[in-house]
Short mmCIF file of C-alpha atoms in Angstrom, two decimals:
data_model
loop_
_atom_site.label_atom_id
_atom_site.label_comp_id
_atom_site.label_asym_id
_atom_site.label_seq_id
_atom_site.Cartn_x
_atom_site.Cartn_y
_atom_site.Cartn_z
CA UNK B 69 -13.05 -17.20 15.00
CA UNK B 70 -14.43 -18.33 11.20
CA UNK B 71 -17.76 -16.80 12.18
CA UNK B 72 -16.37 -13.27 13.36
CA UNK B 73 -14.28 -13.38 9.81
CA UNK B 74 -17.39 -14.26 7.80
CA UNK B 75 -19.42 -11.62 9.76
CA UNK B 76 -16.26 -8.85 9.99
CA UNK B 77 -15.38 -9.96 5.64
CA UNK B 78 -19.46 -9.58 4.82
CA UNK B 79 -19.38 -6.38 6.71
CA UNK B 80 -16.23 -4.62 4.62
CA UNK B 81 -17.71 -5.85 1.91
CA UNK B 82 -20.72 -3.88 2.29
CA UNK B 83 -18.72 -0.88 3.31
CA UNK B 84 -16.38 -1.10 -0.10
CA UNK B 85 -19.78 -1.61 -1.67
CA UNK B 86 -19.48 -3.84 -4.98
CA UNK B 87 -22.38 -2.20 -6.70
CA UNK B 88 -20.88 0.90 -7.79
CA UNK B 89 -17.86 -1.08 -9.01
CA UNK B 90 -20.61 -2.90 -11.38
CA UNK B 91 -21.14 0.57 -12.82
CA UNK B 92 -17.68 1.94 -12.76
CA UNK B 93 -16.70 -1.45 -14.82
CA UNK B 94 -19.30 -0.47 -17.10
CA UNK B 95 -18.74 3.16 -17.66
CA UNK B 96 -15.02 1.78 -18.81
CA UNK B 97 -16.09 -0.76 -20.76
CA UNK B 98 -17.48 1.77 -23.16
CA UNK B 99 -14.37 3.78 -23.71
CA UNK B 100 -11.47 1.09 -23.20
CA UNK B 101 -10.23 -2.31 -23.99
CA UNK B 102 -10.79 -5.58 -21.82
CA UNK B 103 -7.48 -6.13 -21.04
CA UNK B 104 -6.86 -2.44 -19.67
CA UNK B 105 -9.51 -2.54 -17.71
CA UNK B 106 -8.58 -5.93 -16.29
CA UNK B 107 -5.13 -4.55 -15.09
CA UNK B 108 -7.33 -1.33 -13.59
CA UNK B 109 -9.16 -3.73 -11.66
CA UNK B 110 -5.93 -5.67 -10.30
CA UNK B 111 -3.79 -2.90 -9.76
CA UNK B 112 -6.95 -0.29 -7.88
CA UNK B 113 -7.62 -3.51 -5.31
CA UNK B 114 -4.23 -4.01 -4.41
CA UNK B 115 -3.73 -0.32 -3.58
CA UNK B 116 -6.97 -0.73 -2.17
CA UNK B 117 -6.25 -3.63 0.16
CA UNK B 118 -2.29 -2.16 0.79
CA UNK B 119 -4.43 0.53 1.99
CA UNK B 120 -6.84 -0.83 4.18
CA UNK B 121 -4.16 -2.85 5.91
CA UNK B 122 -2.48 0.02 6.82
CA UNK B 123 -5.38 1.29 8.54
CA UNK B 124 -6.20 -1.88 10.13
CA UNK B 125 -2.51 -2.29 11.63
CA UNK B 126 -1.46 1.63 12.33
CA UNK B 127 -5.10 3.33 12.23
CA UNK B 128 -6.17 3.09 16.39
CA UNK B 129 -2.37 4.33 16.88
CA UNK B 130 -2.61 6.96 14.37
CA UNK B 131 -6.37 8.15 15.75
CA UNK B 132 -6.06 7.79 19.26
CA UNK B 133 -2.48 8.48 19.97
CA UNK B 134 -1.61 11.18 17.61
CA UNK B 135 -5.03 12.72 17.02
CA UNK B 136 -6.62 11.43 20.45
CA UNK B 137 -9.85 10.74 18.33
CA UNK B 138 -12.19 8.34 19.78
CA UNK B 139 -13.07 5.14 17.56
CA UNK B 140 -17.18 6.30 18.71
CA UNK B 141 -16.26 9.43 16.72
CA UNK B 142 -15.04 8.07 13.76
CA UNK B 143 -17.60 5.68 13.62
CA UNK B 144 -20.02 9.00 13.45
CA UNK B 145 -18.43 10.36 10.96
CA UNK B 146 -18.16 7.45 9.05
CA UNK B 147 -21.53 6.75 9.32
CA UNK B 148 -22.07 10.03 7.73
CA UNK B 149 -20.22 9.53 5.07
CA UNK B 150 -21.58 6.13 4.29
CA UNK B 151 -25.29 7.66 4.80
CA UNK B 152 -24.67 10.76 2.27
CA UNK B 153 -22.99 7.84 -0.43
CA UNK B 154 -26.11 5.89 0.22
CA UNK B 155 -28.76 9.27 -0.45
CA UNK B 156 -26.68 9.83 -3.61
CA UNK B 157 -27.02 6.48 -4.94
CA UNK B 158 -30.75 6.73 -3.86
CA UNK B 159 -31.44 9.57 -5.46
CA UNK B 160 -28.95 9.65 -8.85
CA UNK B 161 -29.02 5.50 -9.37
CA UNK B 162 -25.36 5.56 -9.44
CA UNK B 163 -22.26 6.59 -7.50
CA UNK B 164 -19.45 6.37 -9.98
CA UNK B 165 -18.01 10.00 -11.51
CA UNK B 166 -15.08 9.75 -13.40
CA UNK B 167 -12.74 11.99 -15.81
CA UNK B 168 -11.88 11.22 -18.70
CA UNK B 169 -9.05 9.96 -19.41
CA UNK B 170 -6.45 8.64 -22.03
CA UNK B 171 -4.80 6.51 -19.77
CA UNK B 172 -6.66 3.75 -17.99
CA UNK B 173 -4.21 3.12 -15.67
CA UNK B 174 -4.21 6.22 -13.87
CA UNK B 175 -7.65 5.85 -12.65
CA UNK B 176 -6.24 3.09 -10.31
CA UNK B 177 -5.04 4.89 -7.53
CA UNK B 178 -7.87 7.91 -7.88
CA UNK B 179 -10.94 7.84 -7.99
CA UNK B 180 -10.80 3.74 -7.62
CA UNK B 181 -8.32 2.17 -5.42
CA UNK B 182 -9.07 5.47 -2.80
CA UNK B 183 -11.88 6.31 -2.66
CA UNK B 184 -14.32 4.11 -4.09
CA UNK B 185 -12.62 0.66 -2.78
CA UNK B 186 -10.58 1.84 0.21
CA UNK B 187 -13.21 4.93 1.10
CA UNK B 188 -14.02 6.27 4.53
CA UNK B 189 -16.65 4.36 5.66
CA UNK B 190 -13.99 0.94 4.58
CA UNK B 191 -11.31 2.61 6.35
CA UNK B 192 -13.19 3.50 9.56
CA UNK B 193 -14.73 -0.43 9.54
CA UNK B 194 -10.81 -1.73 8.75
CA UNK B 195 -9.73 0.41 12.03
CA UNK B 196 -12.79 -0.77 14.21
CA UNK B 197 -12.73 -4.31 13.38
CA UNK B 198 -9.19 -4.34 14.54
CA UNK B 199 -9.91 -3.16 18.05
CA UNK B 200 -12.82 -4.85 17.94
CA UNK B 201 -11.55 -8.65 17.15
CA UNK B 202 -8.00 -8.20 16.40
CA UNK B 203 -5.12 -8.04 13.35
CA UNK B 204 -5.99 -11.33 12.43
CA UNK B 205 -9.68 -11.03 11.97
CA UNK B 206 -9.18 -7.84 10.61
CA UNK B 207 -6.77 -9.10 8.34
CA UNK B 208 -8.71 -11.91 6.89
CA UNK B 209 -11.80 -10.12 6.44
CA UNK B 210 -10.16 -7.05 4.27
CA UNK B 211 -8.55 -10.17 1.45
CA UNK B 212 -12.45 -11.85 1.82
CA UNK B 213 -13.51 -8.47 0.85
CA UNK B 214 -10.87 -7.58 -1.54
CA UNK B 215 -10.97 -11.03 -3.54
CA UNK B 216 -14.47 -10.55 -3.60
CA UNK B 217 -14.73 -7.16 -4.94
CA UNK B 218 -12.15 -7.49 -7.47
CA UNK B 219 -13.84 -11.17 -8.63
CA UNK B 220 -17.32 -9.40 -9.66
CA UNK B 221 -15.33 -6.65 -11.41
CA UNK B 222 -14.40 -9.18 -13.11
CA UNK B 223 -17.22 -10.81 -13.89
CA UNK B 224 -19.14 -7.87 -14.65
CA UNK B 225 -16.60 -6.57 -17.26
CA UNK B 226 -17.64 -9.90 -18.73
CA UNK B 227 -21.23 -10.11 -18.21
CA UNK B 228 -21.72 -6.19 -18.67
CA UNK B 229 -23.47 -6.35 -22.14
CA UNK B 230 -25.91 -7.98 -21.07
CA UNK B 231 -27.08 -5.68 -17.86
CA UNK B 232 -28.88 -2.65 -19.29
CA UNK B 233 -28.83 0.51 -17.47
CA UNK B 234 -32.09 0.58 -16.28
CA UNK B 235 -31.56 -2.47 -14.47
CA UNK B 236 -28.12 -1.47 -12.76
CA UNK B 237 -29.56 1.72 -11.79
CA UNK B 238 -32.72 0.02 -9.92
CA UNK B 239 -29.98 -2.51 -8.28
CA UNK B 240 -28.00 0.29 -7.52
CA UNK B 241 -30.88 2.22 -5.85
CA UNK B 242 -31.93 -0.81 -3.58
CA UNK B 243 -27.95 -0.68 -2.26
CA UNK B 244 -28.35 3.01 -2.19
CA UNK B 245 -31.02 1.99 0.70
CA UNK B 246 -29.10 0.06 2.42
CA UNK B 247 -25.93 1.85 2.82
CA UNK B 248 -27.67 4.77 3.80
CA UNK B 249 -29.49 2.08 6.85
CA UNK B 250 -25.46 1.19 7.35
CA UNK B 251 -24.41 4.73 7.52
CA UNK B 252 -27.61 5.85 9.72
CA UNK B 253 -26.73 2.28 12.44
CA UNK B 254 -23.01 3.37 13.09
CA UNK B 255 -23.59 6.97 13.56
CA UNK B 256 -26.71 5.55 16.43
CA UNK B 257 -23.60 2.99 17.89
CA UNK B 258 -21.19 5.97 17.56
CA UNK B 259 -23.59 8.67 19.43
CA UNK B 260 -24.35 5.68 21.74
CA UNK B 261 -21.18 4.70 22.44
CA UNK B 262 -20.08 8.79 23.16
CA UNK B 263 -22.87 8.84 25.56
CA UNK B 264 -22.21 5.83 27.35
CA UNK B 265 -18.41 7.53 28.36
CA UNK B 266 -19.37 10.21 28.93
CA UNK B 267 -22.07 8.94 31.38
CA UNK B 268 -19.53 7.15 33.19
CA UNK B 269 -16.91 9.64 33.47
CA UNK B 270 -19.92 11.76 35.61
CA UNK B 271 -20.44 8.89 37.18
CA UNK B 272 -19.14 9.16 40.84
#
């Protein structure tokens, strides 16, 4: 069980995608205080993980029992998603838009708990990890990736002076890469995965 919640915790973790948190952190720190930003960062990854553990627990039900979606599908479109995040990160060195505003604190819920922490690509790997492995891995690997995303915000809001733009934009550019390799491997398991059903359901 400890090595599918490493693997499942590394793997939201690459879908919430710390790197454009690193710029996000600092784009605020040029306009705000540390202290603001450090409640930003607590209270966006708690609506973040609230989130995400929604999805985990109710997501499958929601998807396949309301909607009838198939997980296959939604790992296709998330794969999408993730891919077109990647090619804009790729292309632009950065992911992070934001409006200004004169209150910190209501950037936490949009654009950063939702969807820049708890985005599609997060949601669709919180819902397939669950059917997949369980609640319990599931679970576990959402606070991993949580913890861990908030902890480099963190650091970086400490640290940022020291990074200089040119340098976060390369980094950001390699992750840009690959997400967009992410992205591109679940839509090929999601297209597989349709294919495989629908082989067997003409199967006689």
């Amino acid at each position: 069980m400890i090595g599918e919640v490493l693997s499942s915790a590394l793997l939201m973790i690459i879908m919430i995608d710390p790197s454009d948190k690193i710029l996000l952190v600092s784009l605020l720190r040029e306009d705000f205080h540390i202290e603001d930003i450090k409640q930003l960062i607590v209270r966006a990854n708690l609506i973040g993980f609230f989130l995400l553990i929604l999805f985990a627990l109710a997501g499958k039900i929601i998807l396949q029992d309301i909607f009838h979606i198939d997980l296959n599908a939604l790992r296709v479109a998330g794969g999408f998603v993730l891919f077109k995040i990647g090619l804009e990160a790729l292309e632009g060195g950065g992911m992070v838009t934001l409006k200004k505003e004169k209150n910190i604190l209501a950037l936490a819920a949009v654009p950063v708990a939702t969807p820049l922490i708890a985005g599609p690509a997060a949601i669709t790997t919180a819902i397939t990890l669950t059917a997949e492995y369980g609640i319990e891995v599931s679970a576990l690997a959402i606070v991993i990736a949580i913890l861990t995303t908030a902890l480099i915000m963190i650091i970086t809001l400490y640290a940022v002076e020291n990074i200089s733009k040119t340098t976060l934009g390369v980094f950001i550019r390699i992750i840009g890469l690959f997400t967009m390799a992410i992205g591109a491997q679940m839509m090929v398991e999601g297209v597989g995965g349709i294919f495989l059903k629908l082989m067997a359901s003409t199967t006689f």
